[in-house]
Coordinates of C-alpha atoms and ligand atoms in Angstrom, one line a residue:
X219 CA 225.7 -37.9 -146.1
X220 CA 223.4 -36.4 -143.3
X221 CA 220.7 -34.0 -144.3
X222 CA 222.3 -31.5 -141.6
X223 CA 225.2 -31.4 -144.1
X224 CA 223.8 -30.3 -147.0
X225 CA 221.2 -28.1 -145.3
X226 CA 217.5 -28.6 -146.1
X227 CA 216.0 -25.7 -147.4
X228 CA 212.3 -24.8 -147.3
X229 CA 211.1 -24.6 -150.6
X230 CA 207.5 -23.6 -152.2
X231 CA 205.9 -26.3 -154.1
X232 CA 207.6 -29.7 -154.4
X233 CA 208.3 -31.7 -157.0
X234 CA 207.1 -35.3 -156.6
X235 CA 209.0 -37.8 -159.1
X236 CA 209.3 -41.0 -157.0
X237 CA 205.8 -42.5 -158.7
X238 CA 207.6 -45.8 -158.5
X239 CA 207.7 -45.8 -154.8
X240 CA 204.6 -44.7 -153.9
X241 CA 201.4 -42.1 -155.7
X242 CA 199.5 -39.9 -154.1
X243 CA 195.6 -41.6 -153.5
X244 CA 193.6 -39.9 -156.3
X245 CA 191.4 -37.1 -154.7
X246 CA 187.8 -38.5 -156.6
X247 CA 188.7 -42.3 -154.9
X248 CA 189.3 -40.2 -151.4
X249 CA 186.3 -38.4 -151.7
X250 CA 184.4 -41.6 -152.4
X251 CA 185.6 -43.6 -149.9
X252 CA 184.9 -41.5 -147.3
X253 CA 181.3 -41.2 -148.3
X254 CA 180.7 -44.5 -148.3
X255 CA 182.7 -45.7 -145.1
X256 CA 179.7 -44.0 -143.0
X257 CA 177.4 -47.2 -144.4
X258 CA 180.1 -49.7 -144.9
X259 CA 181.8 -50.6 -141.5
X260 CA 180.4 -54.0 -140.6
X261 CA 182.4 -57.2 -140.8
X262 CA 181.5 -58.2 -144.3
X263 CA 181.1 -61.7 -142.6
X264 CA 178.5 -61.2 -140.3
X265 CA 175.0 -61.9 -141.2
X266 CA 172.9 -58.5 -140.5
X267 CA 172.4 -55.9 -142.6
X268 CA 175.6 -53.7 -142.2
X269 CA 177.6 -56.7 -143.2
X270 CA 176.1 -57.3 -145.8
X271 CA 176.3 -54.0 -147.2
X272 CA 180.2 -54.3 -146.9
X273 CA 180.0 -57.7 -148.6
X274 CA 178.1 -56.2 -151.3
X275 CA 180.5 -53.6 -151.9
X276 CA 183.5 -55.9 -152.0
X277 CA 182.1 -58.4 -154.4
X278 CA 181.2 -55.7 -156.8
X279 CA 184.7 -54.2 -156.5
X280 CA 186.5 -58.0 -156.7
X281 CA 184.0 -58.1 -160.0
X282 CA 185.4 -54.7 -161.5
X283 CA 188.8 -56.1 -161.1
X284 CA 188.2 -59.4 -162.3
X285 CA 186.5 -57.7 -165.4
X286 CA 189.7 -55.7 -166.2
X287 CA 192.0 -58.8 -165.3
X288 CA 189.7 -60.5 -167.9
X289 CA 189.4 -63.3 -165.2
X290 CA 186.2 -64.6 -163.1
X291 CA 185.8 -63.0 -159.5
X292 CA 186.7 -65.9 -157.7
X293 CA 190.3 -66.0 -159.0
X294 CA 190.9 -62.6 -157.3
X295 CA 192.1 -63.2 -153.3
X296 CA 192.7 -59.9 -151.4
X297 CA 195.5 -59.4 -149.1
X298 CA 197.2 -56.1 -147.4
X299 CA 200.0 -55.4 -150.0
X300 CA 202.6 -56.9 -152.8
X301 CA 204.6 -58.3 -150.4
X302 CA 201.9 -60.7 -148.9
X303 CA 201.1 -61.4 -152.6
X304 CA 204.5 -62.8 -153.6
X305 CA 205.5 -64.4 -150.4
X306 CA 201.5 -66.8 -150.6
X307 CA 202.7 -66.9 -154.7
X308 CA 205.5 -68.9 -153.6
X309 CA 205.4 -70.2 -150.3
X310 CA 201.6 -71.7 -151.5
X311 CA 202.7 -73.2 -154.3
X312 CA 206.0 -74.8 -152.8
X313 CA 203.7 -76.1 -149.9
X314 CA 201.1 -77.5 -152.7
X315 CA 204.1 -79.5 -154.5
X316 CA 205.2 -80.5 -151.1
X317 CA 202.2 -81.1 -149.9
X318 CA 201.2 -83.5 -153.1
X319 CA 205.1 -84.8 -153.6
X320 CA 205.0 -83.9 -157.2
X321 CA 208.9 -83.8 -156.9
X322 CA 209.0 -87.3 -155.1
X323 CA 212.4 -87.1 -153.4
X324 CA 214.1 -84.4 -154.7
X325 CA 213.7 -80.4 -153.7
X326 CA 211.1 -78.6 -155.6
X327 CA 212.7 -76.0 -158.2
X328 CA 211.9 -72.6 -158.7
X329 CA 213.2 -70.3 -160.8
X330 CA 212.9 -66.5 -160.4
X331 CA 215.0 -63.8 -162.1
X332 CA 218.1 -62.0 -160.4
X333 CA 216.5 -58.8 -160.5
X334 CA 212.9 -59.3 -158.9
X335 CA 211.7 -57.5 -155.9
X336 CA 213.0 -58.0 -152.3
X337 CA 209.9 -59.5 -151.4
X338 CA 210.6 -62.3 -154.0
X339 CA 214.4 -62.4 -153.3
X340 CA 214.5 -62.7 -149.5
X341 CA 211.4 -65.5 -149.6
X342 CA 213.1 -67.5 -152.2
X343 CA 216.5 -67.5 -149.8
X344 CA 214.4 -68.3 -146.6
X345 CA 213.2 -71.4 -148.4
X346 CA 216.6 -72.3 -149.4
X347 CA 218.0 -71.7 -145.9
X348 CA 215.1 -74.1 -144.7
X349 CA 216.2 -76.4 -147.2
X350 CA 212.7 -76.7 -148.9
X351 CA 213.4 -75.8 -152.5
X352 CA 216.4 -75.4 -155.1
X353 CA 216.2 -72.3 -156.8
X354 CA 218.0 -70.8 -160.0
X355 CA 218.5 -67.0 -160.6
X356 CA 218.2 -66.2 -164.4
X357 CA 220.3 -63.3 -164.9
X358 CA 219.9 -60.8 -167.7
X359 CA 221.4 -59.2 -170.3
X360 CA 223.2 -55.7 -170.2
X361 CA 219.8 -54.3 -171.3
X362 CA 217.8 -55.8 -168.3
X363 CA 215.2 -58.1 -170.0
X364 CA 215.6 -61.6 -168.9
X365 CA 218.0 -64.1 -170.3
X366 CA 215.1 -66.0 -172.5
X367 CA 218.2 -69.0 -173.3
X368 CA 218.8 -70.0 -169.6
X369 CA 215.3 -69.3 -168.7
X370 CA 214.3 -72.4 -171.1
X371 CA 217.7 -74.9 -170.1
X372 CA 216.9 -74.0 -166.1
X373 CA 213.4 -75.8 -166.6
X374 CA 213.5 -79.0 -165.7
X375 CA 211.1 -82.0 -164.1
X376 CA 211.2 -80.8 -160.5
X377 CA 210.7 -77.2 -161.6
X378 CA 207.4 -76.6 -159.5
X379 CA 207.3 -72.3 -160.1
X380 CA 208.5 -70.2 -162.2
X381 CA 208.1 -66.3 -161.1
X382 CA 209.5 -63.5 -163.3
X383 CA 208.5 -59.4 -162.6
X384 CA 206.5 -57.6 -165.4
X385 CA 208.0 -54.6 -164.7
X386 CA 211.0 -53.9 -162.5
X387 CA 210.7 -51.1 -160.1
X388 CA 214.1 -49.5 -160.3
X389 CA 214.7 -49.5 -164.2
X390 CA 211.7 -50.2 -165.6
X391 CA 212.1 -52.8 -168.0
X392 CA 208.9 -54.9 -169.0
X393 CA 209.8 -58.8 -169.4
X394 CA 208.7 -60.4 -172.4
X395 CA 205.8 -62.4 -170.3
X396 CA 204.3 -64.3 -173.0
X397 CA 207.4 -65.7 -175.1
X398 CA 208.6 -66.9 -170.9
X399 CA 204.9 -68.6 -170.6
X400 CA 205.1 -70.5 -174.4
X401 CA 208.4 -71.8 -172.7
X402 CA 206.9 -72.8 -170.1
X403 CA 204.1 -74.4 -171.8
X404 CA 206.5 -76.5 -174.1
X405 CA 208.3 -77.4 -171.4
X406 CA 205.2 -78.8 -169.5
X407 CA 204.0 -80.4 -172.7
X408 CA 207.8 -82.3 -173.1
X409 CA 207.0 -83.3 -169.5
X410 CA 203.5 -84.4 -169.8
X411 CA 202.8 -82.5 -167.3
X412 CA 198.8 -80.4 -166.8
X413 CA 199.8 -78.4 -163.6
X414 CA 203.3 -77.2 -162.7
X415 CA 205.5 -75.6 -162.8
X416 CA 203.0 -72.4 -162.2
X417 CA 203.8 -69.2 -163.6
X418 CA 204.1 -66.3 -161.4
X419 CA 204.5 -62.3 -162.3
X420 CA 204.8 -59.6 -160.1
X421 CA 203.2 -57.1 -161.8
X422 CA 203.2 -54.1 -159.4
X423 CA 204.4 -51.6 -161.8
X424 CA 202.8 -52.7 -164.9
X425 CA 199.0 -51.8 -164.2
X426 CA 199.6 -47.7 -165.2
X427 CA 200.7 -48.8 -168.4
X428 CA 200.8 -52.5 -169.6
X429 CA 198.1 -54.7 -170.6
X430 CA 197.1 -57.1 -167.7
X431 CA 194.7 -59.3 -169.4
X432 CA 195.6 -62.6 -167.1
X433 CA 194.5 -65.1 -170.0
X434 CA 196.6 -63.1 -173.0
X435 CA 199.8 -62.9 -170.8
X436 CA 199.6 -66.8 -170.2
X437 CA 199.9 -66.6 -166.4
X438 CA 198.7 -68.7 -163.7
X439 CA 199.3 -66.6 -160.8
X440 CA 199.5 -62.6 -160.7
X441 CA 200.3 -60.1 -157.8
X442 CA 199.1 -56.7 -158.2
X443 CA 198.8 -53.7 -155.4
X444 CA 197.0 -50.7 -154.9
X445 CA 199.7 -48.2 -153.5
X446 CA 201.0 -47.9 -157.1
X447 CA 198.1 -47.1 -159.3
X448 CA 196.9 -44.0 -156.9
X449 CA 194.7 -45.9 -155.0
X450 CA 195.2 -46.8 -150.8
X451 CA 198.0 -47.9 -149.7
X452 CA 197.9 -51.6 -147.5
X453 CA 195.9 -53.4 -150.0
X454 CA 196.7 -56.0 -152.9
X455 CA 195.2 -59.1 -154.4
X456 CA 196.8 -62.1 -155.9
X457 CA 195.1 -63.4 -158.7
X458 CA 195.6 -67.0 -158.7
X459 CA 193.9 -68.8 -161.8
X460 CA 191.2 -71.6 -161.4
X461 CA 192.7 -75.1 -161.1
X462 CA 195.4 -73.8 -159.6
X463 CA 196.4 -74.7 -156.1
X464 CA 198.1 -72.6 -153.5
X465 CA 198.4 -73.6 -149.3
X466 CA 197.3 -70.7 -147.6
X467 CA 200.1 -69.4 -145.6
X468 CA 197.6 -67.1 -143.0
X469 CA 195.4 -69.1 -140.8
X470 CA 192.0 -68.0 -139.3
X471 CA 188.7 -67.4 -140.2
X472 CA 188.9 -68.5 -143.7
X473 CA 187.7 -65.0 -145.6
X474 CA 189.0 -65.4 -149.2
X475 CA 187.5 -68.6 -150.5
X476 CA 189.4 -70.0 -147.7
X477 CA 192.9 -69.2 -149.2
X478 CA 193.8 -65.8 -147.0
X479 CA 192.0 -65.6 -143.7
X480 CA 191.9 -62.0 -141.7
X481 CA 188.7 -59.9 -142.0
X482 CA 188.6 -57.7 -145.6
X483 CA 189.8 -54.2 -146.0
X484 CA 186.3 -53.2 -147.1
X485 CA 187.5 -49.9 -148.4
X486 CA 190.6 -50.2 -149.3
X487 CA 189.1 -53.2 -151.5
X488 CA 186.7 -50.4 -152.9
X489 CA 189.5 -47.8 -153.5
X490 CA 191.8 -50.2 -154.8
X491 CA 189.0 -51.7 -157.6
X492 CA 188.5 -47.7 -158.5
X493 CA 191.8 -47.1 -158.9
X494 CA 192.8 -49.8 -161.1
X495 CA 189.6 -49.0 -162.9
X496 CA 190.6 -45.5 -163.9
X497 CA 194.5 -46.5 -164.2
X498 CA 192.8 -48.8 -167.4
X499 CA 191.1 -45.8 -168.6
X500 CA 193.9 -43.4 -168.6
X501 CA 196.7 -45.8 -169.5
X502 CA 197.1 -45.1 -173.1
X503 CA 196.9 -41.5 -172.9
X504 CA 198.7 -41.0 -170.1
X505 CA 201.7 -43.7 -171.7
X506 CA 201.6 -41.2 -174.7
X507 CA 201.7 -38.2 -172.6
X508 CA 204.4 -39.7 -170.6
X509 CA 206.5 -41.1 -173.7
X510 CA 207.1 -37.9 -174.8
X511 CA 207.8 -36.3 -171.8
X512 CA 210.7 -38.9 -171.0
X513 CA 212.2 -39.0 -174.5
X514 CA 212.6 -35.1 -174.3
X515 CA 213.9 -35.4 -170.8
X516 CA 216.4 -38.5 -171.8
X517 CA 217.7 -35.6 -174.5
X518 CA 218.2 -32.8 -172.2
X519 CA 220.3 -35.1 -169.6
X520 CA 222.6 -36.4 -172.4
X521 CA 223.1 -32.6 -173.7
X522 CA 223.8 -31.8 -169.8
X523 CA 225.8 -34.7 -168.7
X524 CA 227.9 -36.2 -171.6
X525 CA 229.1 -38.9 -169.6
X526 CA 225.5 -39.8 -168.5
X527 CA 224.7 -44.0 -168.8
X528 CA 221.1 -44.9 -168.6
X529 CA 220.4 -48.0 -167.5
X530 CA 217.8 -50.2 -168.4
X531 CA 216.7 -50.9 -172.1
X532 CA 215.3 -47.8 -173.5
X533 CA 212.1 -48.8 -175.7
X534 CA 211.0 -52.3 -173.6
X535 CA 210.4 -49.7 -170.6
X536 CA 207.4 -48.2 -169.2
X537 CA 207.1 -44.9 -170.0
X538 CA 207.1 -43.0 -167.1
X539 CA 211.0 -44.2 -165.5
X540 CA 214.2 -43.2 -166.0
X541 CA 217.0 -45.0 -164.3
X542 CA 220.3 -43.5 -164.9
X543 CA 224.0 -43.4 -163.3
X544 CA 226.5 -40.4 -163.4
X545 CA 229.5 -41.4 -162.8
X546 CA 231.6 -40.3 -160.0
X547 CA 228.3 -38.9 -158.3
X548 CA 227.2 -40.6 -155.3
X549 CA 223.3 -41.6 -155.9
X550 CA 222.1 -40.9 -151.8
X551 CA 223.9 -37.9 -152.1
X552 CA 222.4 -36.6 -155.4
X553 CA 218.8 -38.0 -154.1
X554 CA 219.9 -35.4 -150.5
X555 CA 221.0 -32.6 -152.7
X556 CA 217.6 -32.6 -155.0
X557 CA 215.6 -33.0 -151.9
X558 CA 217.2 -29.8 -150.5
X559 CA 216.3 -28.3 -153.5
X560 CA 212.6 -29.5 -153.5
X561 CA 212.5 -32.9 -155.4
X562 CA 212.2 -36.0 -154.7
X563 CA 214.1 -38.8 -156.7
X564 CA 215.4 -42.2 -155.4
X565 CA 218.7 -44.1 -155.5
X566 CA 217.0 -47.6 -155.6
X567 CA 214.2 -49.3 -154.5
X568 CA 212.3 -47.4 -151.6
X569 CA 212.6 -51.0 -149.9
X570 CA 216.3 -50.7 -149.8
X571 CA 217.2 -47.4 -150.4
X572 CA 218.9 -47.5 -146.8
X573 CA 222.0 -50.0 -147.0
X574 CA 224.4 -47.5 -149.0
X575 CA 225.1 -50.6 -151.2
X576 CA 224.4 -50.6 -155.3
X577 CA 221.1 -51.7 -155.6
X578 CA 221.2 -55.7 -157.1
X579 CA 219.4 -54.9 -160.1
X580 CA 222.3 -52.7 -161.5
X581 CA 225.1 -55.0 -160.3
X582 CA 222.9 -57.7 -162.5
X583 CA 222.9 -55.6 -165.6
X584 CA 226.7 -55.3 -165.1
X585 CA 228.3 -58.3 -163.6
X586 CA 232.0 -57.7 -164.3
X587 CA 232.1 -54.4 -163.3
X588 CA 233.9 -53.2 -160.2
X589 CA 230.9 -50.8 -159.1
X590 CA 231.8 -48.5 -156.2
X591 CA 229.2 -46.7 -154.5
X592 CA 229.8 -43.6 -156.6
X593 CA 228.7 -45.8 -159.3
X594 CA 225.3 -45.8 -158.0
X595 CA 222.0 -45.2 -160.1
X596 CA 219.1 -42.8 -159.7
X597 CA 215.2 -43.2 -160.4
X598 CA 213.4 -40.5 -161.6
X599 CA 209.6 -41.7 -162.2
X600 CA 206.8 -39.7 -163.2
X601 CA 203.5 -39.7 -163.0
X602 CA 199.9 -38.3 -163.9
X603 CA 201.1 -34.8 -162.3
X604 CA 204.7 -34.4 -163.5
X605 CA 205.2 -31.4 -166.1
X606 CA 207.6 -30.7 -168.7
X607 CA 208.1 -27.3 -166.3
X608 CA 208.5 -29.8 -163.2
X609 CA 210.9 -31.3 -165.3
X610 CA 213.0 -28.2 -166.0
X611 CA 212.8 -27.6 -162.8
X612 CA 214.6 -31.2 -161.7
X613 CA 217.0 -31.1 -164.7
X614 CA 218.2 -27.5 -163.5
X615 CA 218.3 -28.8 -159.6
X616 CA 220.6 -31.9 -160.9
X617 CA 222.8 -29.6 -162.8
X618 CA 223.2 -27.3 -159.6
X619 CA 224.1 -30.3 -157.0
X620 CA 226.1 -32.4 -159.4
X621 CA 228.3 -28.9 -160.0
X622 CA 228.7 -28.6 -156.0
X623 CA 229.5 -32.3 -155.8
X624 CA 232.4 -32.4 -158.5
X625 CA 233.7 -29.0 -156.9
X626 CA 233.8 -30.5 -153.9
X627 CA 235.0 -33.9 -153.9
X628 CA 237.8 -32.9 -156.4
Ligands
LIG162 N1 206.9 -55.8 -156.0 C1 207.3 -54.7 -156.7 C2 207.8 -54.8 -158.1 C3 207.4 -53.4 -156.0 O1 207.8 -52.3 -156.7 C4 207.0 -53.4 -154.6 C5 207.0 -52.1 -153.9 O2 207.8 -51.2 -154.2 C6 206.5 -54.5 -154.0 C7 206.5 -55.7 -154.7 C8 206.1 -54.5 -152.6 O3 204.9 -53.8 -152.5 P1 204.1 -53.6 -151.1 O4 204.9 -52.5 -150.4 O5 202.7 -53.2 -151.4 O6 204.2 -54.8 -150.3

């Protein structure tokens, strides 16, 4: 479905509810870095003075985050994004079991869940189509949260890593975290066993409104990113617990404690350590805020659409997603119609919003359905500047293009 066809129309103020994908860098954070780039552009590893000053302001910003990861500074390792995160997650800690031959002979085992991001996903395949690791999907139940049963019988002696999301991007559910890392530990205590398998989370889209405290969620490694707490986009850090050891996977100059090499994003370090500052500080009252908001929204679409399914366990969620499919509506072309109308929405994850296929993590949720396209789901995800009126707005909008779309594809 083109955007020719259903004929963009220019429209006043728009209505921004893809927070998931993307939020806007906070205007404050802006403001700041720009005043400070003037006296922060030197290569923070260079000896004179404007180096210094950029090193400066990165420790102090890796110390803020540390302090609200509840970790030292030095476990904190800056790279350009989530993706880069994940992929030295697991690529460094399958080169580390390689690399020691804690597996002997056979393949180093990972385990990840069937519904984690891309950047999980397509690593994980790479390494089996290199033949470097086995790997076991744990699927989960109708409700999305992980299947806790065949989480615990997949771990076994070669296991080496074990990475499971926080928070999935396209529905929302949070994974119980610390029941999976009591598994884990059991199962390394059965196995006598001090270092692996590592536990990994990917926990992009838990920062707005989960507690991240590294040592109370019982993880060893954790990716986190800035483009999603309304800070700038193109930075991340993966926090990788001391005694833990992952092979760097970028060679160079050694910046990093020698683990990611590549000179430091000197503001987008600062922005990003503001940002996740201020997403602590407004996280319970803007979960609250947002709670209500959703639950009176989730009420209007059932009045609206009868036939409505949401998808995604409704309490373990964060609170500012809804994921939901109506059937017999084609999600790009409801996602087209609302952006005519001034709203932005997505079918799936941004990452993969362009096959046309159902997204994975709603075939996981359903595995013996027959899902055609029109069977597609749609994420509506709010954030610090969505409305109730914003969301009268959208409700009305779906209401509209969903009318046009059963009057014309009957
Ligand atoms: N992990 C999750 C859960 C995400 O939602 C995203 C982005 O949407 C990523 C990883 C990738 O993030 P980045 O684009 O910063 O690499």
């Amino acid at each position: 479905m083109s955007k020719k066809r259903i004929g963009v129309r220019r429209t006043k103020k728009r209505i921004y509810l893809d927070h998931a994908a993307a939020t806007p860098l906070d205007s404050v954070i802006a403001g700041e870095i720009q005043k400070r780039e003037k006296n922060t552009y030197g290569n923070p590893s260079a000896l004179h003075k404007e180096g210094l000053l950029a090193r400066e302001l990165i420790e102090q910003s890796r110390a803020l985050l540390a302090d609200g990861l509840g970790i030292s500074p030095k476990e904190v390792i800056f790279t350009s994004g989530a993706t880069e995160s994940n992929v030295l997650a697991i690529c460094g800690v399958v080169d580390t079991a390689l690399k020691q031959k804690v597996t002997r002979d056979n393949k180093p085992h990972v385990i990840v869940s069937a519904i984690e991001h891309a950047s999980i996903l397509e690593t994980c395949r790479k390494l089996v189509e290199e033949n470097k690791i086995e790997i076991t999907y744990v699927p989960v139940l109708s409700n999305g949260i992980v299947d806790l049963k065949v989480l615990k019988d997949s771990l076994k002696k070669e296991t080496v890593l074990v990475s499971i999301q926080y928070v999935n991007n396209e529905i929302g559910v949070i994974q119980p975290l610390k029941e999976i890392a009591k598994l884990i530990r059991h199962h390394k205590k059965s196995m006598d066993s001090k270092v692996f398998p590592y536990f990994h989370t990917d926990a992009v889209q838990a920062v707005n409104y989960c507690d991240v405290h590294v040592s109370r969620l019982g993880v060893d490694l954790m990716t986190i990113n800035s483009g999603k707490i309304y800070g700038p986009k193109g930075i991340g850090a993966l926090v990788i617990r001391r005694g833990n050891t992952v092979v760097p996977q970028q060679t160079g100059g050694g910046q990093e404690f020698g683990i990611r090499s590549g000179t430091e994003n000197t503001m987008g370090i600062f922005g990003f350590s503001s940002a996740f500052k201020k997403a602590q500080q407004l996280r319970e009252k803007e979960s609250t805020r947002l709670r209500m908001l959703r639950d009176w929204y989730v009420g209007e679409l059932r009045k609206h659409f009868p036939n409505i399914r949401f998808n995604g366990d409704l309490n373990a969620r964060v609170p500012n997603n809804i994921n939901i499919t109506l059937p017999g509506h084609e999600s790009e072309e409801l996602v087209l119609r609302l952006d005519a109308r001034g709203i932005a929405v997505s079918a799936k994850s941004a990452c993969d919003s362009t096959s046309g296929e159902v997204s994975h993590v709603i075939r996981a949720l359903y595995p013996d359905a027959d899902m055609q396209s029109s069977e597609g789901s749609l994420r509506i995800s709010m954030g610090r500047n969505t409305t109730r009126e914003e969301l009268k707005k959208s409700l009305q909008a779906l209401v509209e293009a969903s009318k046009i779309m059963l009057d014309t594809h009957v």
